[in-house]
Short mmCIF file of C-alpha atoms in Angstrom, two decimals:
data_model
loop_
_atom_site.label_atom_id
_atom_site.label_comp_id
_atom_site.label_asym_id
_atom_site.label_seq_id
_atom_site.Cartn_x
_atom_site.Cartn_y
_atom_site.Cartn_z
CA UNK H 22 0.00 0.00 0.00
CA UNK H 23 1.61 3.21 -1.19
CA UNK H 24 0.28 6.60 -0.06
CA UNK H 25 0.38 9.29 -2.76
CA UNK H 26 -1.10 12.33 -1.07
CA UNK H 27 -2.57 13.48 2.21
CA UNK H 28 -4.92 16.42 2.77
CA UNK H 29 -7.14 17.48 5.65
CA UNK H 30 -10.43 19.37 5.76
CA UNK H 31 -13.08 19.83 8.45
CA UNK H 32 -11.48 17.29 10.73
CA UNK H 33 -11.16 14.55 8.10
CA UNK H 34 -7.86 13.34 6.62
CA UNK H 35 -8.02 12.10 3.02
CA UNK H 36 -5.20 9.92 1.67
CA UNK H 37 -4.95 8.79 -1.93
CA UNK H 38 -3.12 5.49 -2.33
CA UNK H 39 -2.40 2.62 -4.68
CA UNK H 40 -2.44 -1.04 -3.75
CA UNK H 41 -0.55 -2.66 -6.60
CA UNK H 42 -2.31 -1.19 -9.64
CA UNK H 43 -5.48 -0.42 -7.71
CA UNK H 44 -6.18 3.32 -7.03
CA UNK H 45 -7.93 4.08 -3.77
CA UNK H 46 -8.78 6.69 -1.15
CA UNK H 47 -8.85 6.43 2.62
CA UNK H 48 -10.70 8.82 4.92
CA UNK H 49 -10.02 8.93 8.68
CA UNK H 50 -10.51 11.45 11.50
CA UNK H 51 -7.61 13.93 11.81
CA UNK H 52 -7.30 12.74 15.39
CA UNK H 53 -6.85 9.07 14.75
CA UNK H 54 -5.27 7.79 17.95
CA UNK H 55 -6.31 4.22 18.69
CA UNK H 56 -8.08 1.86 16.29
CA UNK H 57 -11.46 2.04 14.58
CA UNK H 58 -13.90 -0.04 12.53
CA UNK H 59 -13.37 0.10 8.75
CA UNK H 60 -16.10 0.70 6.17
CA UNK H 61 -15.44 -0.24 2.55
CA UNK H 62 -17.63 1.79 0.19
CA UNK H 63 -18.60 0.60 -3.28
CA UNK H 64 -19.55 3.24 -5.86
CA UNK H 65 -22.33 3.14 -8.46
CA UNK H 66 -22.08 2.22 -12.14
CA UNK H 67 -20.17 4.78 -14.23
CA UNK H 68 -18.98 6.47 -11.01
CA UNK H 69 -15.62 6.29 -9.27
CA UNK H 70 -14.02 6.24 -5.81
CA UNK H 71 -14.47 10.00 -5.31
CA UNK H 72 -17.95 10.46 -6.82
CA UNK H 73 -19.82 13.17 -4.86
CA UNK H 74 -22.26 10.73 -3.23
CA UNK H 75 -19.42 8.47 -2.09
CA UNK H 76 -17.46 11.40 -0.62
CA UNK H 77 -20.51 12.86 1.14
CA UNK H 78 -21.36 9.54 2.82
CA UNK H 79 -17.71 8.85 3.67
CA UNK H 80 -17.31 12.22 5.42
CA UNK H 81 -20.38 11.61 7.60
CA UNK H 82 -19.21 8.08 8.45
CA UNK H 83 -15.90 9.56 9.62
CA UNK H 84 -17.20 12.62 11.47
CA UNK H 85 -20.35 11.09 13.00
CA UNK H 86 -19.22 7.47 13.43
CA UNK H 87 -15.44 7.81 13.87
CA UNK H 88 -14.95 5.12 11.21
CA UNK H 89 -12.12 4.68 8.73
CA UNK H 90 -13.64 4.63 5.23
CA UNK H 91 -11.94 3.27 2.13
CA UNK H 92 -13.06 3.33 -1.51
CA UNK H 93 -11.33 2.09 -4.65
CA UNK H 94 -12.21 2.42 -8.31
CA UNK H 95 -14.20 -0.63 -9.41
CA UNK H 96 -12.75 -2.57 -12.35
CA UNK H 97 -13.18 -0.58 -15.62
CA UNK H 98 -14.13 2.54 -13.64
CA UNK H 99 -12.44 5.79 -12.59
CA UNK H 100 -8.71 5.84 -13.29
CA UNK H 101 -8.60 2.20 -14.37
CA UNK H 102 -8.29 0.88 -17.96
CA UNK H 103 -11.38 -0.50 -19.69
CA UNK H 104 -11.32 -3.98 -21.23
CA UNK H 105 -12.95 -4.97 -24.51
CA UNK H 106 -15.16 -7.45 -22.70
CA UNK H 107 -16.49 -4.68 -20.44
CA UNK H 108 -17.11 -2.45 -23.47
CA UNK H 109 -19.17 -5.25 -25.05
CA UNK H 110 -21.29 -5.68 -21.88
CA UNK H 111 -21.86 -1.90 -21.63
CA UNK H 112 -22.85 -1.78 -25.31
CA UNK H 113 -25.35 -4.57 -24.64
CA UNK H 114 -26.79 -2.64 -21.69
CA UNK H 115 -27.11 0.56 -23.75
CA UNK H 116 -28.79 -1.30 -26.61
CA UNK H 117 -31.21 -2.83 -24.08
CA UNK H 118 -32.08 0.59 -22.67
CA UNK H 119 -32.63 2.00 -26.18
CA UNK H 120 -34.82 -0.98 -27.10
CA UNK H 121 -36.86 -0.56 -23.92
CA UNK H 122 -35.93 -4.08 -22.76
CA UNK H 123 -35.81 -5.25 -19.13
CA UNK H 124 -32.25 -4.22 -18.28
CA UNK H 125 -31.94 -6.50 -15.23
CA UNK H 126 -30.17 -9.31 -17.16
CA UNK H 127 -27.72 -6.78 -18.68
CA UNK H 128 -26.96 -5.27 -15.26
CA UNK H 129 -26.51 -8.75 -13.77
CA UNK H 130 -24.08 -9.70 -16.57
CA UNK H 131 -22.05 -6.54 -15.96
CA UNK H 132 -21.97 -7.02 -12.18
CA UNK H 133 -20.98 -10.68 -12.52
CA UNK H 134 -18.09 -9.73 -14.80
CA UNK H 135 -16.87 -6.97 -12.46
CA UNK H 136 -17.42 -8.87 -9.20
CA UNK H 137 -15.09 -11.67 -10.26
CA UNK H 138 -12.26 -9.14 -10.14
CA UNK H 139 -13.60 -6.73 -7.48
CA UNK H 140 -14.19 -9.27 -4.71
CA UNK H 141 -10.55 -10.41 -4.36
CA UNK H 142 -9.38 -6.79 -4.81
CA UNK H 143 -11.62 -5.59 -1.98
CA UNK H 144 -10.47 -8.44 0.24
CA UNK H 145 -6.87 -7.31 -0.35
CA UNK H 146 -7.88 -3.71 0.45
CA UNK H 147 -9.40 -4.72 3.80
CA UNK H 148 -6.25 -6.67 4.65
CA UNK H 149 -3.94 -3.76 3.73
CA UNK H 150 -5.97 -1.03 5.46
CA UNK H 151 -6.46 -3.06 8.63
CA UNK H 152 -2.67 -3.34 8.93
CA UNK H 153 -2.47 0.43 9.50
CA UNK H 154 -2.00 1.12 13.21
CA UNK H 155 -4.78 3.74 13.27
CA UNK H 156 -7.30 1.25 11.82
CA UNK H 157 -6.51 -2.22 13.19
CA UNK H 158 -7.99 -5.65 12.58
CA UNK H 159 -11.40 -5.03 14.18
CA UNK H 160 -14.83 -5.51 12.63
CA UNK H 161 -15.45 -4.11 9.14
CA UNK H 162 -18.58 -3.06 7.27
CA UNK H 163 -19.64 -2.53 3.68
CA UNK H 164 -21.75 0.21 2.12
CA UNK H 165 -22.82 0.23 -1.54
CA UNK H 166 -25.97 0.87 -3.58
CA UNK H 167 -26.95 0.05 -7.13
CA UNK H 168 -23.78 -1.35 -8.80
CA UNK H 169 -22.19 -1.07 -5.35
CA UNK H 170 -24.88 -3.53 -4.23
CA UNK H 171 -24.38 -5.75 -7.27
CA UNK H 172 -20.69 -6.12 -6.38
CA UNK H 173 -21.32 -5.86 -2.65
CA UNK H 174 -23.63 -8.88 -2.39
CA UNK H 175 -20.95 -11.34 -3.61
CA UNK H 176 -18.29 -9.48 -1.56
CA UNK H 177 -20.25 -9.58 1.71
CA UNK H 178 -21.23 -13.22 1.07
CA UNK H 179 -17.56 -14.17 0.55
CA UNK H 180 -15.84 -12.09 3.22
CA UNK H 181 -16.29 -13.03 6.90
CA UNK H 182 -14.54 -9.86 8.14
CA UNK H 183 -17.60 -7.86 6.98
CA UNK H 184 -19.98 -7.84 9.96
CA UNK H 185 -22.69 -5.46 8.70
CA UNK H 186 -23.70 -4.02 5.32
CA UNK H 187 -25.76 -1.20 3.83
CA UNK H 188 -27.06 -2.33 0.43
CA UNK H 189 -29.92 -1.50 -1.94
CA UNK H 190 -31.16 0.17 -5.12
CA UNK H 191 -30.91 -3.09 -7.06
CA UNK H 192 -33.14 -6.00 -7.99
CA UNK H 193 -32.76 -9.71 -7.32
CA UNK H 194 -31.84 -10.76 -10.88
CA UNK H 195 -28.85 -13.12 -10.72
CA UNK H 196 -28.27 -12.48 -7.00
CA UNK H 197 -30.80 -14.69 -5.15
CA UNK H 198 -28.43 -17.57 -4.39
CA UNK H 199 -25.58 -15.29 -3.33
CA UNK H 200 -27.87 -13.13 -1.17
CA UNK H 201 -29.05 -16.31 0.58
CA UNK H 202 -25.48 -16.79 1.84
CA UNK H 203 -25.46 -13.38 3.61
CA UNK H 204 -26.21 -13.70 7.31
CA UNK H 205 -24.78 -10.47 8.79
CA UNK H 206 -27.07 -7.53 9.68
CA UNK H 207 -28.15 -5.61 6.57
CA UNK H 208 -29.77 -2.23 6.03
CA UNK H 209 -31.43 -2.32 2.60
CA UNK H 210 -32.49 0.92 0.84
CA UNK H 211 -35.26 0.87 -1.76
CA UNK H 212 -36.68 3.78 -3.73
CA UNK H 213 -40.44 3.30 -4.02
CA UNK H 214 -40.58 4.96 -7.45
CA UNK H 215 -37.21 3.71 -8.74
CA UNK H 216 -36.99 4.42 -12.47
CA UNK H 217 -34.35 1.71 -13.01
CA UNK H 218 -35.25 -1.06 -10.58
CA UNK H 219 -38.80 -2.49 -10.60
CA UNK H 220 -40.23 -2.37 -7.05
CA UNK H 221 -40.97 -6.10 -6.90
CA UNK H 222 -37.39 -6.91 -7.96
CA UNK H 223 -35.95 -4.76 -5.18
CA UNK H 224 -38.32 -6.26 -2.57
CA UNK H 225 -37.29 -9.73 -3.78
CA UNK H 226 -33.59 -8.99 -3.23
CA UNK H 227 -34.34 -7.86 0.34
CA UNK H 228 -36.40 -11.03 0.77
CA UNK H 229 -33.54 -13.22 -0.50
CA UNK H 230 -31.05 -12.09 2.17
CA UNK H 231 -30.64 -14.79 4.83
CA UNK H 232 -29.85 -12.28 7.59
CA UNK H 233 -32.04 -12.60 10.69
CA UNK H 234 -31.36 -8.90 11.32
CA UNK H 235 -32.21 -6.99 8.14
CA UNK H 236 -34.27 -3.83 7.71
CA UNK H 237 -35.76 -2.45 4.52
CA UNK H 238 -36.02 1.34 4.32
CA UNK H 239 -38.25 2.40 1.44
CA UNK H 240 -38.75 6.05 0.50
CA UNK H 241 -40.70 7.78 -2.27
CA UNK H 242 -38.67 8.99 -5.23
CA UNK H 243 -36.51 7.81 -8.07
CA UNK H 244 -33.22 5.88 -8.14
CA UNK H 245 -31.06 8.94 -7.46
CA UNK H 246 -33.36 10.50 -4.85
CA UNK H 247 -32.51 8.65 -1.62
CA UNK H 248 -33.27 11.16 1.18
CA UNK H 249 -30.28 12.54 3.02
CA UNK H 250 -31.59 11.42 6.42
CA UNK H 251 -30.88 7.82 5.37
CA UNK H 252 -27.15 8.60 5.61
CA UNK H 253 -27.43 9.50 9.29
CA UNK H 254 -29.56 6.41 9.84
CA UNK H 255 -26.92 4.23 8.11
CA UNK H 256 -24.18 5.70 10.33
CA UNK H 257 -26.20 4.73 13.42
CA UNK H 258 -26.88 1.26 11.99
CA UNK H 259 -23.16 0.64 11.33
CA UNK H 260 -22.18 2.06 14.73
CA UNK H 261 -24.69 -0.24 16.43
CA UNK H 262 -23.16 -3.31 14.80
CA UNK H 263 -19.47 -2.43 14.45
CA UNK H 264 -18.92 -0.29 17.52
CA UNK H 265 -16.81 2.84 17.75
CA UNK H 266 -13.16 3.84 17.68
CA UNK H 267 -11.08 2.51 20.57
CA UNK H 268 -8.39 4.66 22.12
CA UNK H 269 -5.44 2.34 22.77
CA UNK X 28 -59.89 17.23 32.26
CA UNK X 29 -59.73 15.84 35.76
CA UNK X 30 -56.48 14.43 37.16
CA UNK X 31 -56.93 11.35 39.37
CA UNK X 32 -53.41 10.38 40.37
CA UNK X 33 -49.80 11.42 39.87
CA UNK X 34 -46.73 9.23 40.28
CA UNK X 35 -43.10 9.62 39.22
CA UNK X 36 -40.46 7.07 38.29
CA UNK X 37 -37.08 7.34 36.52
CA UNK X 38 -37.64 10.99 35.62
CA UNK X 39 -41.12 10.48 34.13
CA UNK X 40 -44.35 11.76 35.70
CA UNK X 41 -47.45 9.66 35.01
CA UNK X 42 -50.88 11.21 35.53
CA UNK X 43 -54.13 9.27 35.23
CA UNK X 44 -57.06 11.45 34.20
CA UNK X 45 -60.59 11.44 32.88
CA UNK X 46 -61.92 13.70 30.16
CA UNK X 47 -65.67 13.42 30.57
CA UNK X 48 -66.16 9.64 30.66
CA UNK X 49 -62.91 8.95 28.83
CA UNK X 50 -60.09 7.40 30.93
CA UNK X 51 -56.58 8.45 29.98
CA UNK X 52 -52.95 8.69 31.02
CA UNK X 53 -50.42 11.46 30.44
CA UNK X 54 -46.64 11.02 30.64
CA UNK X 55 -44.30 14.03 30.88
CA UNK X 56 -40.74 14.65 32.08
CA UNK X 57 -40.53 15.32 35.84
CA UNK X 58 -38.84 18.58 34.91
CA UNK X 59 -41.49 20.00 32.67
CA UNK X 60 -40.68 23.69 32.57
CA UNK X 61 -41.64 25.25 29.24
CA UNK X 62 -43.76 23.64 26.54
CA UNK X 63 -43.26 20.52 24.45
CA UNK X 64 -44.68 18.65 21.44
CA UNK X 65 -47.48 16.19 22.25
CA UNK X 66 -47.66 12.60 21.00
CA UNK X 67 -51.00 10.80 21.10
CA UNK X 68 -50.52 7.03 21.23
CA UNK X 69 -53.15 4.55 20.03
CA UNK X 70 -53.04 1.01 21.46
CA UNK X 71 -53.62 -2.31 19.69
CA UNK X 72 -56.81 -4.37 19.53
CA UNK X 73 -57.73 -5.98 22.87
CA UNK X 74 -55.14 -3.79 24.62
CA UNK X 75 -55.59 -0.63 26.67
CA UNK X 76 -53.96 2.73 27.45
CA UNK X 77 -51.36 1.16 29.76
CA UNK X 78 -50.55 -1.99 27.80
CA UNK X 79 -46.82 -2.83 28.26
CA UNK X 80 -45.87 -1.92 24.68
CA UNK X 81 -47.64 1.45 24.94
CA UNK X 82 -45.94 2.27 28.25
CA UNK X 83 -42.49 1.21 27.00
CA UNK X 84 -42.73 3.42 23.90
CA UNK X 85 -44.21 6.31 25.89
CA UNK X 86 -41.35 6.28 28.41
CA UNK X 87 -38.73 6.43 25.64
CA UNK X 88 -40.61 9.25 23.89
CA UNK X 89 -40.54 11.22 27.14
CA UNK X 90 -36.98 10.47 28.25
CA UNK X 91 -35.26 10.55 24.83
CA UNK X 92 -37.47 13.07 23.03
CA UNK X 93 -38.75 15.27 25.84
CA UNK X 94 -42.30 14.85 24.51
CA UNK X 95 -45.58 14.81 26.39
CA UNK X 96 -47.33 11.51 25.59
CA UNK X 97 -51.03 10.83 26.08
CA UNK X 98 -53.01 7.60 25.67
CA UNK X 99 -56.69 6.86 26.27
CA UNK X 100 -58.64 3.62 26.21
CA UNK X 101 -60.13 3.09 22.76
CA UNK X 102 -63.93 2.65 22.64
CA UNK X 103 -64.90 -0.78 24.03
CA UNK X 104 -61.39 -1.28 25.43
CA UNK X 105 -59.68 -1.08 28.83
CA UNK X 106 -61.89 0.44 31.54
CA UNK X 107 -64.68 1.35 29.12
CA UNK X 108 -68.02 -0.46 28.71
CA UNK X 109 -68.54 -2.76 25.73
CA UNK X 110 -71.52 -2.29 23.44
CA UNK X 111 -73.57 -5.09 21.90
CA UNK X 112 -72.65 -3.89 18.42
CA UNK X 113 -68.94 -4.22 19.26
CA UNK X 114 -69.54 -7.70 20.69
CA UNK X 115 -71.19 -8.72 17.40
CA UNK X 116 -68.24 -7.42 15.34
CA UNK X 117 -65.74 -9.22 17.61
CA UNK X 118 -67.77 -12.44 17.35
CA UNK X 119 -67.67 -12.09 13.54
CA UNK X 120 -63.88 -11.60 13.65
CA UNK X 121 -63.40 -14.66 15.88
CA UNK X 122 -65.64 -16.79 13.66
CA UNK X 123 -63.60 -15.63 10.65
CA UNK X 124 -60.33 -16.59 12.36
CA UNK X 125 -61.73 -20.02 13.28
CA UNK X 126 -63.00 -20.57 9.74
CA UNK X 127 -59.60 -19.59 8.32
CA UNK X 128 -61.13 -16.68 6.35
CA UNK X 129 -59.32 -13.50 5.26
CA UNK X 130 -59.83 -11.43 8.40
CA UNK X 131 -59.09 -8.07 6.73
CA UNK X 132 -62.78 -7.23 6.15
CA UNK X 133 -63.61 -8.12 9.77
CA UNK X 134 -60.76 -5.93 11.08
CA UNK X 135 -61.84 -3.08 8.80
CA UNK X 136 -65.44 -3.33 10.06
CA UNK X 137 -64.23 -3.20 13.66
CA UNK X 138 -61.91 -0.25 13.04
CA UNK X 139 -64.60 1.68 11.16
CA UNK X 140 -67.03 1.19 14.04
CA UNK X 141 -64.46 2.30 16.65
CA UNK X 142 -62.96 5.19 14.63
CA UNK X 143 -66.33 6.92 14.36
CA UNK X 144 -66.19 7.42 18.13
CA UNK X 145 -62.41 7.52 18.67
CA UNK X 146 -61.56 10.31 16.19
CA UNK X 147 -63.65 13.04 17.91
CA UNK X 148 -62.55 11.75 21.33
CA UNK X 149 -58.86 12.01 20.37
CA UNK X 150 -59.41 15.48 18.95
CA UNK X 151 -60.88 16.53 22.30
CA UNK X 152 -57.90 14.94 24.10
CA UNK X 153 -55.42 16.96 22.01
CA UNK X 154 -57.35 20.14 22.77
CA UNK X 155 -57.49 19.45 26.51
CA UNK X 156 -53.85 18.37 26.91
CA UNK X 157 -52.52 21.26 24.84
CA UNK X 158 -54.24 23.66 27.26
CA UNK X 159 -51.88 22.49 30.03
CA UNK X 160 -49.14 25.09 30.53
CA UNK X 161 -46.38 22.43 30.43
CA UNK X 162 -47.57 21.16 27.03
CA UNK X 163 -48.86 24.11 25.01
CA UNK X 164 -50.45 24.41 21.58
CA UNK X 165 -47.42 23.41 19.51
CA UNK X 166 -47.15 20.65 16.90
CA UNK X 167 -48.53 17.22 17.78
CA UNK X 168 -47.81 13.71 16.50
CA UNK X 169 -49.51 10.34 16.45
CA UNK X 170 -48.12 6.87 17.07
CA UNK X 171 -50.16 3.68 16.66
CA UNK X 172 -49.74 0.23 15.09
CA UNK X 173 -52.21 -2.47 14.12
CA UNK X 174 -55.62 -1.31 15.50
CA UNK X 175 -53.81 1.87 16.50
CA UNK X 176 -53.11 2.30 12.79
CA UNK X 177 -56.67 1.39 11.81
CA UNK X 178 -57.98 4.20 14.04
CA UNK X 179 -54.93 6.38 13.46
CA UNK X 180 -55.32 6.69 9.69
CA UNK X 181 -58.76 8.37 9.91
CA UNK X 182 -57.57 10.43 12.91
CA UNK X 183 -54.43 11.74 11.18
CA UNK X 184 -56.39 12.38 7.97
CA UNK X 185 -58.99 14.41 9.91
CA UNK X 186 -56.79 16.34 12.33
CA UNK X 187 -54.55 19.14 11.04
CA UNK X 188 -52.78 19.55 14.40
CA UNK X 189 -51.08 16.17 13.79
CA UNK X 190 -47.87 17.00 11.88
CA UNK X 191 -46.18 13.57 11.80
CA UNK X 192 -47.28 9.97 12.42
CA UNK X 193 -45.83 6.54 13.11
CA UNK X 194 -48.19 3.91 11.70
CA UNK X 195 -48.05 0.31 10.49
CA UNK X 196 -48.77 -3.38 11.10
CA UNK X 197 -52.01 -3.18 9.14
CA UNK X 198 -53.22 -3.76 5.59
CA UNK X 199 -54.95 -1.44 3.17
CA UNK X 200 -58.43 -3.00 3.38
CA UNK X 201 -60.99 -0.21 3.77
CA UNK X 202 -58.32 2.47 4.28
CA UNK X 203 -57.05 3.39 0.79
CA UNK X 204 -59.19 6.50 0.34
CA UNK X 205 -58.55 7.80 3.85
CA UNK X 206 -54.80 7.14 3.58
CA UNK X 207 -54.77 9.14 0.35
CA UNK X 208 -55.81 12.20 2.41
CA UNK X 209 -52.75 11.96 4.67
CA UNK X 210 -49.97 14.33 3.61
CA UNK X 211 -47.87 14.73 6.76
CA UNK X 212 -44.57 12.81 7.18
CA UNK X 213 -45.20 9.16 8.06
CA UNK X 214 -42.97 6.40 9.39
CA UNK X 215 -44.63 3.08 8.46
CA UNK X 216 -43.61 -0.18 10.18
CA UNK X 217 -44.14 -3.52 8.45
CA UNK X 218 -43.27 -6.99 9.70
CA UNK X 219 -41.96 -9.04 6.76
CA UNK X 220 -43.39 -12.30 8.17
CA UNK X 221 -46.54 -10.82 9.72
CA UNK X 222 -48.85 -13.67 10.74
CA UNK X 223 -51.93 -11.41 10.69
CA UNK X 224 -51.35 -8.93 7.87
CA UNK X 225 -50.46 -10.25 4.37
CA UNK X 226 -47.26 -8.56 3.16
CA UNK X 227 -48.84 -7.19 -0.03
CA UNK X 228 -51.69 -5.64 1.97
CA UNK X 229 -49.25 -3.83 4.26
CA UNK X 230 -47.15 -2.59 1.33
CA UNK X 231 -50.37 -1.36 -0.33
CA UNK X 232 -51.31 0.72 2.73
CA UNK X 233 -47.85 2.36 2.69
CA UNK X 234 -48.31 2.95 -1.04
CA UNK X 235 -51.73 4.57 -0.50
CA UNK X 236 -50.40 7.32 1.81
CA UNK X 237 -50.23 10.64 -0.06
CA UNK X 238 -47.30 11.93 2.04
CA UNK X 239 -44.29 13.08 0.02
CA UNK X 240 -42.17 12.26 3.07
CA UNK X 241 -42.94 8.69 4.11
CA UNK X 242 -40.57 5.86 4.94
CA UNK X 243 -41.34 2.16 5.17
CA UNK X 244 -39.28 0.20 7.71
CA UNK X 245 -39.69 -3.55 7.17
CA UNK X 246 -38.11 -6.11 9.50
CA UNK X 247 -38.22 -9.91 9.61
CA UNK X 248 -40.54 -11.46 12.19
CA UNK X 249 -44.18 -11.80 13.10
CA UNK X 250 -46.82 -9.20 14.01
CA UNK X 251 -45.70 -8.89 17.63
CA UNK X 252 -41.95 -8.97 16.91
CA UNK X 253 -41.10 -5.38 15.89
CA UNK X 254 -37.42 -4.92 16.89
CA UNK X 255 -36.78 -2.61 19.81
CA UNK X 256 -34.41 -0.39 17.80
CA UNK X 257 -37.43 0.84 15.83
CA UNK X 258 -38.59 2.70 18.96
CA UNK X 259 -35.40 4.76 19.07
CA UNK X 260 -35.70 5.37 15.36
CA UNK X 261 -39.32 6.54 15.80
CA UNK X 262 -38.27 8.95 18.56
CA UNK X 263 -35.69 10.50 16.19
CA UNK X 264 -38.26 10.67 13.38
CA UNK X 265 -40.79 12.47 15.59
CA UNK X 266 -38.12 14.80 16.99
CA UNK X 267 -36.99 15.66 13.46
CA UNK X 268 -40.53 16.71 12.48
CA UNK X 269 -42.03 18.07 15.70
CA UNK X 270 -38.98 19.61 17.35
CA UNK X 271 -38.12 19.53 21.01
CA UNK X 272 -39.33 20.99 24.28
CA UNK X 273 -39.00 24.77 24.54
CA UNK X 274 -37.99 26.37 27.80
CA UNK X 275 -40.16 29.45 28.21
#
């Protein structure tokens, strides 16, 4: 893990880094004595590790929850090269949108392709970040919506260090069996008038999660219109399950 | 409004009262200088104003939110006399349960009968309690599940002093048109494995609410198994919309 830059603003330190070829960003409190739970954030499709929504949620997780938050560019996103195979899948998705088809199979194909690479990358990120003395090998959480949910479901199912997850804004297509392997507490966000995810498909993904402790939060509005109060609620959910920073 | 008794425990003052023939209970902080938002709580079917679940939620609303909380026995419940008409409706409900019928129409008939009397009673309760100098005529809220939702929907729809409501654990049968007149912020609780309310019926009641600001919280478990963390979440929701006590 190689740190490239370090800046500080409003009590939050932001460090850009690379892990091998993987570009990432780590946010921690300026005062980072002791250790703290780590949240890995997955960004949405076409976005990147510093998309405005990712940054806004990360800052609140740090300032209100005292967490360390890490995000990396997903495969074929942000500063990373795009493969021909990814370009073909994206072209298929765009053609499906234009043709007015159900895009769920296209999204599932894209997420399956990306998850194969993203899951081991994210596991390596958790390992590397938890070796930092101001983070430590305590419980970790995951937070990702939409494509961040499509990659997050296989990640959370595969990774026992993740003890709680905030997911949502995605339907069940292609994910039912993987979701049925998730048993950690989950907060699941659904937009009641989602213009990309049919309501029944989103409810079915929530239903498929095996977690005994899972809560669906549904709000009116479209895919991009999750109310801001859900961020504060997610911080409290993650704090409840992962605990707070520990001064050593 | 005639106060009958006053006790105090763990910082909360409990006053039993009657308003005409109507028996009620009012909870406020022991230190009740100034004015504060009022929450009217509706109890479930077969319960009463001091049912354990009502008391537990009321105490948290007072201690964590600083609210005044009032509950009265619903018509034909608690210390109130039962009418023959109510006995007939209950007998119909029980026969329906025994016969394995869809009980939604029976519940709707019971709630319609009770709401006709409860709505004007609750309006009078809000008026009387808000005349107390330690409450005051500020914003009020409503909190009621199951039968408390069946009576709460027509009450909230009819009463402009109610500015936010916590509802849920009930289906849409007989309530769609009334719910479509509710425009204040609503928190709606749904149990994913409700053994009394079919999931689709509960989702349809949430859908029918006209409120632009409404959030569905769905959790695994049966009708009686709402997780305790939803109480804290409801306190924050009501505080966000009604504000806090004001020291005069």
